[in-house]
Amino acid sequence: MLSEHIDLIESLGLKLFFVAIFILIGLAIHDVLKRGNVPRFGRFIVWLVLFLGCAGFVAKGLIELGWEGSGLG
């Protein structure tokens, strides 16, 4: 059974790894912003950029999933 689903397991593992990396990056940025006494507007910009990067990664995954489901990829 494992050999039949190895591609799926690898894909899931990679996606979970990226989620963990995004969480760790978010925690590090939160710590730096808190210790640096960054103004509210600066914090907003930093979190907006982080969110847009994460949203782009999720959109890429959804587009790939859609293409593979329709037979294009």
PDB file of C-alpha atoms in Angstrom:
ATOM      1  CA  MET A   1       0.000   0.000   0.000  1.00  0.00           C
ATOM      2  CA  LEU A   2       2.786   2.423   0.828  1.00  0.00           C
ATOM      3  CA  SER A   3       4.471   2.056  -2.550  1.00  0.00           C
ATOM      4  CA  GLU A   4       1.172   2.780  -4.309  1.00  0.00           C
ATOM      5  CA  HIS A   5       0.664   6.093  -2.515  1.00  0.00           C
ATOM      6  CA  ILE A   6       4.235   7.331  -2.164  1.00  0.00           C
ATOM      7  CA  ASP A   7       3.642  10.328  -4.485  1.00  0.00           C
ATOM      8  CA  LEU A   8       0.651  11.440  -2.447  1.00  0.00           C
ATOM      9  CA  ILE A   9       2.542  11.044   0.835  1.00  0.00           C
ATOM     10  CA  GLU A  10       5.518  13.023  -0.512  1.00  0.00           C
ATOM     11  CA  SER A  11       3.249  15.797  -1.789  1.00  0.00           C
ATOM     12  CA  LEU A  12       1.404  16.036   1.531  1.00  0.00           C
ATOM     13  CA  GLY A  13       4.669  16.028   3.474  1.00  0.00           C
ATOM     14  CA  LEU A  14       6.076  18.846   1.364  1.00  0.00           C
ATOM     15  CA  LYS A  15       2.945  20.954   1.800  1.00  0.00           C
ATOM     16  CA  LEU A  16       2.956  20.382   5.574  1.00  0.00           C
ATOM     17  CA  PHE A  17       6.639  21.315   5.666  1.00  0.00           C
ATOM     18  CA  PHE A  18       5.882  24.617   3.928  1.00  0.00           C
ATOM     19  CA  VAL A  19       3.022  25.312   6.347  1.00  0.00           C
ATOM     20  CA  ALA A  20       5.398  24.743   9.258  1.00  0.00           C
ATOM     21  CA  ILE A  21       7.971  27.069   7.677  1.00  0.00           C
ATOM     22  CA  PHE A  22       5.343  29.802   7.211  1.00  0.00           C
ATOM     23  CA  ILE A  23       4.301  29.453  10.863  1.00  0.00           C
ATOM     24  CA  LEU A  24       7.907  29.684  12.054  1.00  0.00           C
ATOM     25  CA  ILE A  25       8.532  32.723   9.855  1.00  0.00           C
ATOM     26  CA  GLY A  26       5.401  34.357  11.265  1.00  0.00           C
ATOM     27  CA  LEU A  27       6.526  33.704  14.836  1.00  0.00           C
ATOM     28  CA  ALA A  28       9.983  35.121  14.115  1.00  0.00           C
ATOM     29  CA  ILE A  29       8.531  38.248  12.498  1.00  0.00           C
ATOM     30  CA  HIS A  30       6.142  38.725  15.405  1.00  0.00           C
ATOM     31  CA  ASP A  31       9.047  38.537  17.852  1.00  0.00           C
ATOM     32  CA  VAL A  32      11.165  41.013  15.859  1.00  0.00           C
ATOM     33  CA  LEU A  33       8.289  43.483  15.539  1.00  0.00           C
ATOM     34  CA  LYS A  34       7.527  43.253  19.257  1.00  0.00           C
ATOM     35  CA  ARG A  35      11.125  43.725  20.372  1.00  0.00           C
ATOM     36  CA  GLY A  36      11.770  46.534  17.894  1.00  0.00           C
ATOM     37  CA  ASN A  37       8.764  48.630  18.938  1.00  0.00           C
ATOM     38  CA  VAL A  38       7.678  49.001  15.320  1.00  0.00           C
ATOM     39  CA  PRO A  39       4.814  51.472  14.733  1.00  0.00           C
ATOM     40  CA  ARG A  40       1.347  50.139  13.946  1.00  0.00           C
ATOM     41  CA  PHE A  41       1.491  51.092  10.243  1.00  0.00           C
ATOM     42  CA  GLY A  42       4.824  49.312   9.817  1.00  0.00           C
ATOM     43  CA  ARG A  43       3.447  46.169  11.447  1.00  0.00           C
ATOM     44  CA  PHE A  44       0.462  46.287   9.115  1.00  0.00           C
ATOM     45  CA  ILE A  45       2.714  46.478   6.048  1.00  0.00           C
ATOM     46  CA  VAL A  46       4.907  43.611   7.253  1.00  0.00           C
ATOM     47  CA  TRP A  47       1.938  41.338   7.946  1.00  0.00           C
ATOM     48  CA  LEU A  48       0.301  42.300   4.641  1.00  0.00           C
ATOM     49  CA  VAL A  49       3.410  41.286   2.708  1.00  0.00           C
ATOM     50  CA  LEU A  50       3.666  38.022   4.656  1.00  0.00           C
ATOM     51  CA  PHE A  51      -0.015  37.272   4.047  1.00  0.00           C
ATOM     52  CA  LEU A  52       0.238  38.005   0.318  1.00  0.00           C
ATOM     53  CA  GLY A  53       3.224  35.671   0.031  1.00  0.00           C
ATOM     54  CA  CYS A  54       1.331  32.914   1.786  1.00  0.00           C
ATOM     55  CA  ALA A  55      -1.794  33.566  -0.293  1.00  0.00           C
ATOM     56  CA  GLY A  56       0.268  33.317  -3.479  1.00  0.00           C
ATOM     57  CA  PHE A  57       1.632  29.964  -2.352  1.00  0.00           C
ATOM     58  CA  VAL A  58      -1.884  28.681  -1.609  1.00  0.00           C
ATOM     59  CA  ALA A  59      -3.200  30.008  -4.943  1.00  0.00           C
ATOM     60  CA  LYS A  60      -0.369  28.249  -6.779  1.00  0.00           C
ATOM     61  CA  GLY A  61      -1.290  24.984  -5.072  1.00  0.00           C
ATOM     62  CA  LEU A  62      -4.956  25.366  -5.942  1.00  0.00           C
ATOM     63  CA  ILE A  63      -4.154  26.186  -9.574  1.00  0.00           C
ATOM     64  CA  GLU A  64      -1.900  23.133  -9.832  1.00  0.00           C
ATOM     65  CA  LEU A  65      -4.625  20.985  -8.279  1.00  0.00           C
ATOM     66  CA  GLY A  66      -7.171  22.307 -10.789  1.00  0.00           C
ATOM     67  CA  TRP A  67      -4.880  21.748 -13.762  1.00  0.00           C
ATOM     68  CA  GLU A  68      -4.003  18.215 -12.700  1.00  0.00           C
ATOM     69  CA  GLY A  69      -7.683  17.434 -12.118  1.00  0.00           C
ATOM     70  CA  SER A  70      -8.633  18.576 -15.613  1.00  0.00           C
ATOM     71  CA  GLY A  71      -5.783  16.685 -17.264  1.00  0.00           C
ATOM     72  CA  LEU A  72      -3.713  19.706 -18.321  1.00  0.00           C
ATOM     73  CA  GLY A  73      -0.672  19.022 -16.124  1.00  0.00           C
TER      74      GLY A  73
END
